Structure formats: structure tokens, C-alpha cells
């Protein structure tokens, strides 16, 4: 399933496990991710990970859809590349600054025409590469929710269609982690790109960036858990090396979101996590398409 060099795959798994060790209680906390980095003396593994091109070529259910799931190790973030196999028009979801060269190289190798770089929300744990991509690809546009407070060529609202070739993703507003969180759902409802709203066996934090636990609970239950059970959930971050879940799985096994709303709010309000290490750098940059100071 995954197009990862055989000699690298065990390292990828080890790094992913180290990054997300333990219960998924931190949501997208960059600080918590950093605290679980490999121990001193193993930095060579991290260096190798950074130089390798990891991506998953998991088959999409939709005919004529090219799909790649890519991984950025430092923030434990997934980036998603989708394209129409006929027209070659492509979009990229949640691209990360550190992996821009890898992503653009893959796009060139696959013969794709990237038309849109879209973010699920204004990230606090990494800087988006969407602005820098626009400088390197003529005609590329950026997109983000109109409620994010960030600048972009396209400001998205509930029900908007993100089109590429004959395919499209529908925008569902899923605030709670931030005001501007969105989930992108494929036309046949076989795939949902949930950002930090819904993670595998967890969810994003609600204690900064306009976070609201009640809002997040309602967003997930009303906008994501209403999708078909077999709809694949592709989040912004991995969990113990897991790359994908389903709506049915999360509705049944997500330890936070199977609770009542009051219990969920109590859980989210008692996490007592340190703020993400990069929040003071990432948020100002992401408000201007990742170009602050660049």
C-alpha cells in the first residue's frame, strides 16, 4: 500500500511511534510532540527521516482520483495531494514549509498541475508552505476558511466546492479547535480531510486560538459523524503510526467523543498542556499565507 523505500519503512514506523507515544491527549500540541522526539544519540535517524521522501500511495476509492498522503516528521503532520488522473489538475492540503521541495518534486514527477494549496485551519505547530508555493508555481492560488483571520486568494465557507478536474471536495465548517477549522469531504463521501477537528482516537486542543470545546463536540457530531461509517478519515496528525481511520471507528472508539458533551468539555478543560513551542512563530506566519519573515 505505502510507496516507502523498503529500507526506510521500519525507521518511519519507529519515528511515528516515538512522536505519538501514549494516549492522544494533546491534539495538535507541537510541544507534546517535541517532548517525545527520539532520545539524544539517535539524531541520525531523524536526519535520515528528513532526507527521505515518505508518502503513502493508498488507493482512493474514487475512480480517476490520484491520492498521496505525505508526512512531515517534526510536527507529525500529514499533507495530502489529490489530482484528477485525466486533466492532471491537483490540489494540496496542509502543506508544510519544511517539505516544500519534496512536495514540489513529487508533483513534477507525477506530471501534475497544482492549482490550489488549501489549509484546514491556521496552524499553530508548523508554518504552511502555501505562500512560498505560490511564488514557485505560476497561477497557484491559496485557500483557507473566511473565519480563520488569515489572508488567502480564496476564503472558504460552508458548502463551497474545491474543484480539480472532474472531482471536488465540499467544505464543512468544523470550528472548535479554532474558529476557522474546516473539513473537506469528497463528492462521494468516501474521504474526509478533518484537519485537527477530528484526529485518530482524539481531537485538536481547545485551549487557545479561539478554542471552544462545546463547539468542537457539536462540529464533529454534526458535520463528521453524520458521514457514512466507511468514510475514510484523514486527519492532520498521525496517532501511534496509524495513517487513517473511518467515521464508524471514531464514532465507536474515540475515547473523548463517545462521551457526553458535558464529559467532553470537562476532559478538554482539564488537559493542562503547555502551549505549542512554535505558536508564536507559526500563527503570525500562517495569518499571511506562511510568508511572515520570508
PDB file of C-alpha atoms in Angstrom:
ATOM      1  CA  UNK A   1       0.000   0.000   0.000  1.00  0.00           C
ATOM      2  CA  UNK A   2       2.611   2.543   1.008  1.00  0.00           C
ATOM      3  CA  UNK A   3       5.269   3.597  -1.518  1.00  0.00           C
ATOM      4  CA  UNK A   4       8.043   3.926   1.036  1.00  0.00           C
ATOM      5  CA  UNK A   5      11.539   2.656   0.352  1.00  0.00           C
ATOM      6  CA  UNK A   6      11.794  -0.750   1.993  1.00  0.00           C
ATOM      7  CA  UNK A   7      14.962   0.058   3.855  1.00  0.00           C
ATOM      8  CA  UNK A   8      13.380   3.183   5.347  1.00  0.00           C
ATOM      9  CA  UNK A   9       9.953   1.841   6.343  1.00  0.00           C
ATOM     10  CA  UNK A  10      10.975   0.462   9.789  1.00  0.00           C
ATOM     11  CA  UNK A  11      12.551   3.814  10.659  1.00  0.00           C
ATOM     12  CA  UNK A  12       9.410   5.682   9.651  1.00  0.00           C
ATOM     13  CA  UNK A  13       7.339   3.471  11.903  1.00  0.00           C
ATOM     14  CA  UNK A  14       9.735   3.900  14.796  1.00  0.00           C
ATOM     15  CA  UNK A  15       9.755   7.665  14.438  1.00  0.00           C
ATOM     16  CA  UNK A  16       5.978   7.848  14.143  1.00  0.00           C
ATOM     17  CA  UNK A  17       5.610   5.711  17.249  1.00  0.00           C
ATOM     18  CA  UNK A  18       8.032   7.866  19.203  1.00  0.00           C
ATOM     19  CA  UNK A  19       6.250  11.036  18.106  1.00  0.00           C
ATOM     20  CA  UNK A  20       2.828   9.883  19.279  1.00  0.00           C
ATOM     21  CA  UNK A  21       3.657   7.554  22.163  1.00  0.00           C
ATOM     22  CA  UNK A  22       0.882   7.227  24.705  1.00  0.00           C
ATOM     23  CA  UNK A  23      -2.731   8.383  24.708  1.00  0.00           C
ATOM     24  CA  UNK A  24      -3.667  11.059  22.216  1.00  0.00           C
ATOM     25  CA  UNK A  25      -4.413  13.730  24.792  1.00  0.00           C
ATOM     26  CA  UNK A  26      -2.588  16.672  23.297  1.00  0.00           C
ATOM     27  CA  UNK A  27      -4.412  17.146  19.991  1.00  0.00           C
ATOM     28  CA  UNK A  28      -2.045  19.108  17.774  1.00  0.00           C
ATOM     29  CA  UNK A  29       0.305  20.203  20.547  1.00  0.00           C
ATOM     30  CA  UNK A  30       3.693  20.787  18.995  1.00  0.00           C
ATOM     31  CA  UNK A  31       5.253  20.887  22.460  1.00  0.00           C
ATOM     32  CA  UNK A  32       3.963  17.437  23.305  1.00  0.00           C
ATOM     33  CA  UNK A  33       5.235  16.123  20.002  1.00  0.00           C
ATOM     34  CA  UNK A  34       8.661  17.602  20.653  1.00  0.00           C
ATOM     35  CA  UNK A  35       8.824  16.041  24.118  1.00  0.00           C
ATOM     36  CA  UNK A  36       8.507  12.611  22.519  1.00  0.00           C
ATOM     37  CA  UNK A  37      11.243  13.101  19.951  1.00  0.00           C
ATOM     38  CA  UNK A  38      13.932  10.444  19.698  1.00  0.00           C
ATOM     39  CA  UNK A  39      16.419  10.436  22.567  1.00  0.00           C
ATOM     40  CA  UNK A  40      19.888  12.067  22.266  1.00  0.00           C
ATOM     41  CA  UNK A  41      22.272   9.958  20.285  1.00  0.00           C
ATOM     42  CA  UNK A  42      19.653   8.984  17.708  1.00  0.00           C
ATOM     43  CA  UNK A  43      19.573  12.213  15.747  1.00  0.00           C
ATOM     44  CA  UNK A  44      20.957  10.382  12.733  1.00  0.00           C
ATOM     45  CA  UNK A  45      17.593   8.637  12.449  1.00  0.00           C
ATOM     46  CA  UNK A  46      15.805  11.986  12.397  1.00  0.00           C
ATOM     47  CA  UNK A  47      18.253  13.317   9.783  1.00  0.00           C
ATOM     48  CA  UNK A  48      17.627  10.262   7.622  1.00  0.00           C
ATOM     49  CA  UNK A  49      13.892  10.745   8.046  1.00  0.00           C
ATOM     50  CA  UNK A  50      14.127  14.365   6.907  1.00  0.00           C
ATOM     51  CA  UNK A  51      16.089  13.437   3.793  1.00  0.00           C
ATOM     52  CA  UNK A  52      13.807  10.585   2.763  1.00  0.00           C
ATOM     53  CA  UNK A  53      10.650  11.135   0.718  1.00  0.00           C
ATOM     54  CA  UNK A  54       7.929   9.388   2.677  1.00  0.00           C
ATOM     55  CA  UNK A  55       4.499   9.158   1.211  1.00  0.00           C
ATOM     56  CA  UNK A  56       1.650   6.717   1.072  1.00  0.00           C
ATOM     57  CA  UNK A  57       0.004   5.843  -2.223  1.00  0.00           C
ATOM     58  CA  UNK A  58      -3.065   4.352  -0.585  1.00  0.00           C
ATOM     59  CA  UNK A  59      -5.687   3.631  -3.224  1.00  0.00           C
ATOM     60  CA  UNK A  60      -8.528   6.104  -3.271  1.00  0.00           C
ATOM     61  CA  UNK A  61     -11.987   4.613  -3.679  1.00  0.00           C
ATOM     62  CA  UNK A  62     -12.967   7.211  -6.260  1.00  0.00           C
ATOM     63  CA  UNK A  63     -12.277   6.285  -9.880  1.00  0.00           C
ATOM     64  CA  UNK A  64      -9.897   8.646 -11.620  1.00  0.00           C
ATOM     65  CA  UNK A  65      -8.554  10.147  -8.404  1.00  0.00           C
ATOM     66  CA  UNK A  66      -4.827  10.184  -7.672  1.00  0.00           C
ATOM     67  CA  UNK A  67      -4.113  10.392  -3.953  1.00  0.00           C
ATOM     68  CA  UNK A  68      -0.956  10.728  -1.888  1.00  0.00           C
ATOM     69  CA  UNK A  69      -0.562  11.057   1.868  1.00  0.00           C
ATOM     70  CA  UNK A  70       2.725  12.704   2.882  1.00  0.00           C
ATOM     71  CA  UNK A  71       4.341  13.046   6.304  1.00  0.00           C
ATOM     72  CA  UNK A  72       6.399  15.796   7.979  1.00  0.00           C
ATOM     73  CA  UNK A  73       8.272  14.373  10.955  1.00  0.00           C
ATOM     74  CA  UNK A  74       8.981  17.408  13.141  1.00  0.00           C
ATOM     75  CA  UNK A  75       5.366  18.469  13.608  1.00  0.00           C
ATOM     76  CA  UNK A  76       4.000  14.974  12.928  1.00  0.00           C
ATOM     77  CA  UNK A  77       1.808  16.497  10.214  1.00  0.00           C
ATOM     78  CA  UNK A  78       0.134  14.922   7.205  1.00  0.00           C
ATOM     79  CA  UNK A  79      -0.087  16.702   3.863  1.00  0.00           C
ATOM     80  CA  UNK A  80      -2.481  15.418   1.210  1.00  0.00           C
ATOM     81  CA  UNK A  81      -2.122  15.598  -2.559  1.00  0.00           C
ATOM     82  CA  UNK A  82      -5.158  14.893  -4.744  1.00  0.00           C
ATOM     83  CA  UNK A  83      -5.405  15.048  -8.523  1.00  0.00           C
ATOM     84  CA  UNK A  84      -7.616  14.185 -11.476  1.00  0.00           C
ATOM     85  CA  UNK A  85      -5.810  11.448 -13.394  1.00  0.00           C
ATOM     86  CA  UNK A  86      -7.225  12.714 -16.677  1.00  0.00           C
ATOM     87  CA  UNK A  87      -6.764  16.505 -16.543  1.00  0.00           C
ATOM     88  CA  UNK A  88      -3.795  16.279 -14.095  1.00  0.00           C
ATOM     89  CA  UNK A  89      -5.225  19.198 -12.092  1.00  0.00           C
ATOM     90  CA  UNK A  90      -4.214  18.852  -8.449  1.00  0.00           C
ATOM     91  CA  UNK A  91      -4.731  20.353  -5.015  1.00  0.00           C
ATOM     92  CA  UNK A  92      -2.621  20.060  -1.894  1.00  0.00           C
ATOM     93  CA  UNK A  93      -3.990  20.146   1.662  1.00  0.00           C
ATOM     94  CA  UNK A  94      -1.974  21.424   4.641  1.00  0.00           C
ATOM     95  CA  UNK A  95       1.472  21.714   3.006  1.00  0.00           C
ATOM     96  CA  UNK A  96       4.382  22.274   5.404  1.00  0.00           C
ATOM     97  CA  UNK A  97       7.258  24.699   4.838  1.00  0.00           C
ATOM     98  CA  UNK A  98       9.999  22.181   5.677  1.00  0.00           C
ATOM     99  CA  UNK A  99       8.833  19.747   2.994  1.00  0.00           C
ATOM    100  CA  UNK A 100       8.121  22.137   0.122  1.00  0.00           C
ATOM    101  CA  UNK A 101      10.956  20.788  -2.033  1.00  0.00           C
ATOM    102  CA  UNK A 102       9.810  17.195  -1.549  1.00  0.00           C
ATOM    103  CA  UNK A 103       6.211  18.065  -2.361  1.00  0.00           C
ATOM    104  CA  UNK A 104       7.000  20.100  -5.464  1.00  0.00           C
ATOM    105  CA  UNK A 105       9.382  17.409  -6.692  1.00  0.00           C
ATOM    106  CA  UNK A 106       6.674  14.767  -6.358  1.00  0.00           C
ATOM    107  CA  UNK A 107       4.156  16.987  -8.152  1.00  0.00           C
ATOM    108  CA  UNK A 108       6.614  17.428 -11.024  1.00  0.00           C
ATOM    109  CA  UNK A 109       7.412  13.717 -11.173  1.00  0.00           C
ATOM    110  CA  UNK A 110       3.729  12.839 -11.372  1.00  0.00           C
ATOM    111  CA  UNK A 111       3.146  15.384 -14.120  1.00  0.00           C
ATOM    112  CA  UNK A 112       0.525  17.314 -12.169  1.00  0.00           C
ATOM    113  CA  UNK A 113      -0.694  20.888 -12.470  1.00  0.00           C
ATOM    114  CA  UNK A 114      -1.114  22.224  -8.937  1.00  0.00           C
ATOM    115  CA  UNK A 115      -3.942  24.765  -8.923  1.00  0.00           C
ATOM    116  CA  UNK A 116      -4.738  25.199  -5.218  1.00  0.00           C
ATOM    117  CA  UNK A 117      -2.954  24.990  -1.857  1.00  0.00           C
ATOM    118  CA  UNK A 118      -5.552  24.821   0.904  1.00  0.00           C
ATOM    119  CA  UNK A 119      -5.223  24.752   4.687  1.00  0.00           C
ATOM    120  CA  UNK A 120      -7.738  23.155   7.024  1.00  0.00           C
ATOM    121  CA  UNK A 121      -7.086  25.931   9.574  1.00  0.00           C
ATOM    122  CA  UNK A 122      -4.472  28.412  10.793  1.00  0.00           C
ATOM    123  CA  UNK A 123      -1.899  26.019  12.237  1.00  0.00           C
ATOM    124  CA  UNK A 124      -0.034  26.639  15.491  1.00  0.00           C
ATOM    125  CA  UNK A 125       2.568  23.875  15.274  1.00  0.00           C
ATOM    126  CA  UNK A 126       4.093  24.498  11.840  1.00  0.00           C
ATOM    127  CA  UNK A 127       4.293  27.080   9.075  1.00  0.00           C
ATOM    128  CA  UNK A 128       2.365  26.447   5.887  1.00  0.00           C
ATOM    129  CA  UNK A 129       4.245  26.406   2.590  1.00  0.00           C
ATOM    130  CA  UNK A 130       1.247  27.626   0.571  1.00  0.00           C
ATOM    131  CA  UNK A 131       2.580  31.184   0.183  1.00  0.00           C
ATOM    132  CA  UNK A 132       6.040  30.066  -0.881  1.00  0.00           C
ATOM    133  CA  UNK A 133       4.496  27.543  -3.277  1.00  0.00           C
ATOM    134  CA  UNK A 134       2.642  30.424  -4.939  1.00  0.00           C
ATOM    135  CA  UNK A 135       5.977  32.101  -5.574  1.00  0.00           C
ATOM    136  CA  UNK A 136       7.275  28.972  -7.292  1.00  0.00           C
ATOM    137  CA  UNK A 137       4.216  27.857  -9.269  1.00  0.00           C
ATOM    138  CA  UNK A 138       2.611  30.339 -11.656  1.00  0.00           C
ATOM    139  CA  UNK A 139      -1.146  30.632 -11.242  1.00  0.00           C
ATOM    140  CA  UNK A 140      -1.322  28.685  -7.975  1.00  0.00           C
ATOM    141  CA  UNK A 141      -3.943  30.008  -5.537  1.00  0.00           C
ATOM    142  CA  UNK A 142      -4.286  29.608  -1.780  1.00  0.00           C
ATOM    143  CA  UNK A 143      -7.427  28.942   0.263  1.00  0.00           C
ATOM    144  CA  UNK A 144      -8.495  28.893   3.903  1.00  0.00           C
ATOM    145  CA  UNK A 145     -11.674  29.469   5.903  1.00  0.00           C
ATOM    146  CA  UNK A 146     -13.043  33.013   5.970  1.00  0.00           C
ATOM    147  CA  UNK A 147     -13.290  32.650   9.753  1.00  0.00           C
ATOM    148  CA  UNK A 148      -9.572  31.872  10.172  1.00  0.00           C
ATOM    149  CA  UNK A 149      -8.492  35.519  10.140  1.00  0.00           C
ATOM    150  CA  UNK A 150      -5.811  34.576   7.623  1.00  0.00           C
ATOM    151  CA  UNK A 151      -5.213  36.001   4.173  1.00  0.00           C
ATOM    152  CA  UNK A 152      -5.631  33.835   1.069  1.00  0.00           C
ATOM    153  CA  UNK A 153      -6.783  34.105  -2.513  1.00  0.00           C
ATOM    154  CA  UNK A 154      -9.957  32.173  -1.702  1.00  0.00           C
ATOM    155  CA  UNK A 155     -11.824  32.412   1.601  1.00  0.00           C
ATOM    156  CA  UNK A 156     -13.930  29.314   2.107  1.00  0.00           C
ATOM    157  CA  UNK A 157     -17.434  28.976   3.519  1.00  0.00           C
ATOM    158  CA  UNK A 158     -19.806  26.105   4.336  1.00  0.00           C
ATOM    159  CA  UNK A 159     -20.837  24.224   1.216  1.00  0.00           C
ATOM    160  CA  UNK A 160     -18.146  25.626  -1.087  1.00  0.00           C
ATOM    161  CA  UNK A 161     -16.727  23.223  -3.658  1.00  0.00           C
ATOM    162  CA  UNK A 162     -12.978  22.827  -4.116  1.00  0.00           C
ATOM    163  CA  UNK A 163     -12.753  21.632  -7.719  1.00  0.00           C
ATOM    164  CA  UNK A 164      -9.902  19.923  -9.578  1.00  0.00           C
ATOM    165  CA  UNK A 165     -10.723  18.314 -12.894  1.00  0.00           C
ATOM    166  CA  UNK A 166     -13.968  16.367 -12.593  1.00  0.00           C
ATOM    167  CA  UNK A 167     -13.512  15.951  -8.839  1.00  0.00           C
ATOM    168  CA  UNK A 168     -14.311  18.220  -5.929  1.00  0.00           C
ATOM    169  CA  UNK A 169     -14.224  18.416  -2.135  1.00  0.00           C
ATOM    170  CA  UNK A 170     -17.084  20.024  -0.213  1.00  0.00           C
ATOM    171  CA  UNK A 171     -16.254  22.409   2.626  1.00  0.00           C
ATOM    172  CA  UNK A 172     -17.798  21.674   6.019  1.00  0.00           C
ATOM    173  CA  UNK A 173     -17.158  24.237   8.739  1.00  0.00           C
ATOM    174  CA  UNK A 174     -15.972  22.401  11.865  1.00  0.00           C
ATOM    175  CA  UNK A 175     -14.908  25.072  14.405  1.00  0.00           C
ATOM    176  CA  UNK A 176     -13.834  24.332  17.947  1.00  0.00           C
ATOM    177  CA  UNK A 177     -10.093  23.777  17.731  1.00  0.00           C
ATOM    178  CA  UNK A 178     -10.018  27.198  16.044  1.00  0.00           C
ATOM    179  CA  UNK A 179     -12.787  29.393  14.643  1.00  0.00           C
ATOM    180  CA  UNK A 180     -11.582  28.677  11.131  1.00  0.00           C
ATOM    181  CA  UNK A 181     -11.348  24.881  11.155  1.00  0.00           C
ATOM    182  CA  UNK A 182     -12.784  23.149   8.106  1.00  0.00           C
ATOM    183  CA  UNK A 183     -13.255  19.557   6.991  1.00  0.00           C
ATOM    184  CA  UNK A 184     -13.085  18.703   3.299  1.00  0.00           C
ATOM    185  CA  UNK A 185     -15.328  15.852   2.122  1.00  0.00           C
ATOM    186  CA  UNK A 186     -15.028  14.100  -1.241  1.00  0.00           C
ATOM    187  CA  UNK A 187     -18.028  14.215  -3.576  1.00  0.00           C
ATOM    188  CA  UNK A 188     -18.882  10.551  -2.953  1.00  0.00           C
ATOM    189  CA  UNK A 189     -18.331  10.939   0.822  1.00  0.00           C
ATOM    190  CA  UNK A 190     -15.661   8.243   0.780  1.00  0.00           C
ATOM    191  CA  UNK A 191     -12.935  10.512   2.219  1.00  0.00           C
ATOM    192  CA  UNK A 192     -12.892  13.304   4.805  1.00  0.00           C
ATOM    193  CA  UNK A 193      -9.860  15.505   5.491  1.00  0.00           C
ATOM    194  CA  UNK A 194     -10.542  16.610   9.038  1.00  0.00           C
ATOM    195  CA  UNK A 195      -7.515  18.715   9.965  1.00  0.00           C
ATOM    196  CA  UNK A 196      -7.289  18.980  13.758  1.00  0.00           C
ATOM    197  CA  UNK A 197     -11.045  18.844  14.357  1.00  0.00           C
ATOM    198  CA  UNK A 198     -11.062  15.047  14.427  1.00  0.00           C
ATOM    199  CA  UNK A 199      -7.881  13.043  14.913  1.00  0.00           C
ATOM    200  CA  UNK A 200      -7.458   9.290  15.111  1.00  0.00           C
ATOM    201  CA  UNK A 201      -8.747   8.418  18.591  1.00  0.00           C
ATOM    202  CA  UNK A 202      -8.530  12.068  19.606  1.00  0.00           C
ATOM    203  CA  UNK A 203      -9.182  15.652  18.586  1.00  0.00           C
ATOM    204  CA  UNK A 204      -7.497  19.037  18.493  1.00  0.00           C
ATOM    205  CA  UNK A 205      -6.974  21.156  21.577  1.00  0.00           C
ATOM    206  CA  UNK A 206      -9.489  23.820  22.540  1.00  0.00           C
ATOM    207  CA  UNK A 207      -7.445  25.945  24.934  1.00  0.00           C
ATOM    208  CA  UNK A 208      -6.021  28.552  22.522  1.00  0.00           C
ATOM    209  CA  UNK A 209      -6.779  30.227  19.155  1.00  0.00           C
ATOM    210  CA  UNK A 210     -10.494  30.772  19.864  1.00  0.00           C
ATOM    211  CA  UNK A 211     -10.833  27.181  21.063  1.00  0.00           C
ATOM    212  CA  UNK A 212     -14.287  26.060  22.219  1.00  0.00           C
ATOM    213  CA  UNK A 213     -14.868  22.525  23.488  1.00  0.00           C
ATOM    214  CA  UNK A 214     -18.658  22.659  23.100  1.00  0.00           C
ATOM    215  CA  UNK A 215     -18.290  23.943  19.545  1.00  0.00           C
ATOM    216  CA  UNK A 216     -15.832  21.201  18.645  1.00  0.00           C
ATOM    217  CA  UNK A 217     -18.094  18.489  20.050  1.00  0.00           C
ATOM    218  CA  UNK A 218     -21.027  19.792  18.004  1.00  0.00           C
ATOM    219  CA  UNK A 219     -18.881  20.182  14.886  1.00  0.00           C
ATOM    220  CA  UNK A 220     -17.646  16.614  14.947  1.00  0.00           C
ATOM    221  CA  UNK A 221     -21.020  15.085  15.768  1.00  0.00           C
ATOM    222  CA  UNK A 222     -22.998  17.226  13.316  1.00  0.00           C
ATOM    223  CA  UNK A 223     -20.579  17.553  10.389  1.00  0.00           C
ATOM    224  CA  UNK A 224     -18.310  14.474  10.512  1.00  0.00           C
ATOM    225  CA  UNK A 225     -20.094  11.711  12.429  1.00  0.00           C
ATOM    226  CA  UNK A 226     -23.062  12.115  10.071  1.00  0.00           C
ATOM    227  CA  UNK A 227     -20.922  10.802   7.199  1.00  0.00           C
ATOM    228  CA  UNK A 228     -21.107   7.103   6.206  1.00  0.00           C
ATOM    229  CA  UNK A 229     -19.427   4.643   8.560  1.00  0.00           C
ATOM    230  CA  UNK A 230     -16.900   3.603   5.908  1.00  0.00           C
ATOM    231  CA  UNK A 231     -15.885   7.169   5.044  1.00  0.00           C
ATOM    232  CA  UNK A 232     -12.103   7.318   5.470  1.00  0.00           C
ATOM    233  CA  UNK A 233     -10.893   9.895   7.990  1.00  0.00           C
ATOM    234  CA  UNK A 234      -7.615  11.548   7.037  1.00  0.00           C
ATOM    235  CA  UNK A 235      -6.505  13.862   9.883  1.00  0.00           C
ATOM    236  CA  UNK A 236      -3.744  16.457  10.121  1.00  0.00           C
ATOM    237  CA  UNK A 237      -1.666  14.299  12.500  1.00  0.00           C
ATOM    238  CA  UNK A 238      -0.921  10.611  12.950  1.00  0.00           C
ATOM    239  CA  UNK A 239      -1.580   8.535  16.054  1.00  0.00           C
ATOM    240  CA  UNK A 240       0.790   5.741  17.032  1.00  0.00           C
ATOM    241  CA  UNK A 241       1.729   5.282  13.405  1.00  0.00           C
ATOM    242  CA  UNK A 242      -1.876   4.985  12.221  1.00  0.00           C
ATOM    243  CA  UNK A 243      -2.372   6.869   8.966  1.00  0.00           C
ATOM    244  CA  UNK A 244      -6.139   6.678   8.507  1.00  0.00           C
ATOM    245  CA  UNK A 245      -9.332   5.847  10.352  1.00  0.00           C
ATOM    246  CA  UNK A 246     -13.023   5.720   9.485  1.00  0.00           C
ATOM    247  CA  UNK A 247     -16.052   7.633  10.673  1.00  0.00           C
ATOM    248  CA  UNK A 248     -17.522   4.428  12.064  1.00  0.00           C
ATOM    249  CA  UNK A 249     -14.356   3.656  14.026  1.00  0.00           C
ATOM    250  CA  UNK A 250     -14.130   7.099  15.542  1.00  0.00           C
ATOM    251  CA  UNK A 251     -17.815   7.201  16.395  1.00  0.00           C
ATOM    252  CA  UNK A 252     -17.345   3.925  18.263  1.00  0.00           C
ATOM    253  CA  UNK A 253     -13.833   4.105  19.707  1.00  0.00           C
ATOM    254  CA  UNK A 254     -12.757   7.753  20.026  1.00  0.00           C
ATOM    255  CA  UNK A 255     -12.210   7.986  23.806  1.00  0.00           C
ATOM    256  CA  UNK A 256     -13.224  11.638  24.017  1.00  0.00           C
ATOM    257  CA  UNK A 257     -16.011  11.940  21.504  1.00  0.00           C
ATOM    258  CA  UNK A 258     -18.007   8.899  22.650  1.00  0.00           C
ATOM    259  CA  UNK A 259     -18.616  10.805  25.891  1.00  0.00           C
ATOM    260  CA  UNK A 260     -21.493  13.165  26.554  1.00  0.00           C
ATOM    261  CA  UNK A 261     -20.924  16.800  25.679  1.00  0.00           C
ATOM    262  CA  UNK A 262     -20.501  17.760  29.333  1.00  0.00           C
ATOM    263  CA  UNK A 263     -17.961  14.979  29.887  1.00  0.00           C
ATOM    264  CA  UNK A 264     -16.112  16.009  26.737  1.00  0.00           C
ATOM    265  CA  UNK A 265     -15.913  19.640  27.891  1.00  0.00           C
ATOM    266  CA  UNK A 266     -14.592  18.530  31.271  1.00  0.00           C
ATOM    267  CA  UNK A 267     -11.908  16.390  29.600  1.00  0.00           C
ATOM    268  CA  UNK A 268     -10.810  19.196  27.286  1.00  0.00           C
ATOM    269  CA  UNK A 269     -10.725  21.764  30.099  1.00  0.00           C
ATOM    270  CA  UNK A 270      -8.530  19.558  32.291  1.00  0.00           C
ATOM    271  CA  UNK A 271      -5.724  18.725  29.816  1.00  0.00           C
ATOM    272  CA  UNK A 272      -3.389  21.399  31.256  1.00  0.00           C
ATOM    273  CA  UNK A 273      -0.972  21.232  28.327  1.00  0.00           C
ATOM    274  CA  UNK A 274       1.878  23.645  27.595  1.00  0.00           C
ATOM    275  CA  UNK A 275       1.308  25.819  24.569  1.00  0.00           C
ATOM    276  CA  UNK A 276       2.869  24.618  21.302  1.00  0.00           C
ATOM    277  CA  UNK A 277       6.522  25.630  21.057  1.00  0.00           C
ATOM    278  CA  UNK A 278       6.111  27.231  17.632  1.00  0.00           C
ATOM    279  CA  UNK A 279       2.812  29.011  18.184  1.00  0.00           C
ATOM    280  CA  UNK A 280       4.402  32.475  18.431  1.00  0.00           C
ATOM    281  CA  UNK A 281       6.152  31.896  15.100  1.00  0.00           C
ATOM    282  CA  UNK A 282       3.641  29.770  13.239  1.00  0.00           C
ATOM    283  CA  UNK A 283       0.431  31.718  13.808  1.00  0.00           C
ATOM    284  CA  UNK A 284       1.733  35.136  12.649  1.00  0.00           C
ATOM    285  CA  UNK A 285       3.266  33.467   9.592  1.00  0.00           C
ATOM    286  CA  UNK A 286       0.165  31.456   8.772  1.00  0.00           C
ATOM    287  CA  UNK A 287      -2.023  34.532   9.001  1.00  0.00           C
ATOM    288  CA  UNK A 288      -0.160  35.796   5.918  1.00  0.00           C
ATOM    289  CA  UNK A 289      -0.033  32.508   3.986  1.00  0.00           C
ATOM    290  CA  UNK A 290       3.212  31.432   5.668  1.00  0.00           C
ATOM    291  CA  UNK A 291       5.237  34.357   4.336  1.00  0.00           C
ATOM    292  CA  UNK A 292       5.896  36.331   7.531  1.00  0.00           C
ATOM    293  CA  UNK A 293       9.636  36.959   7.706  1.00  0.00           C
ATOM    294  CA  UNK A 294      10.286  35.130   4.428  1.00  0.00           C
TER     295      UNK A 294
END
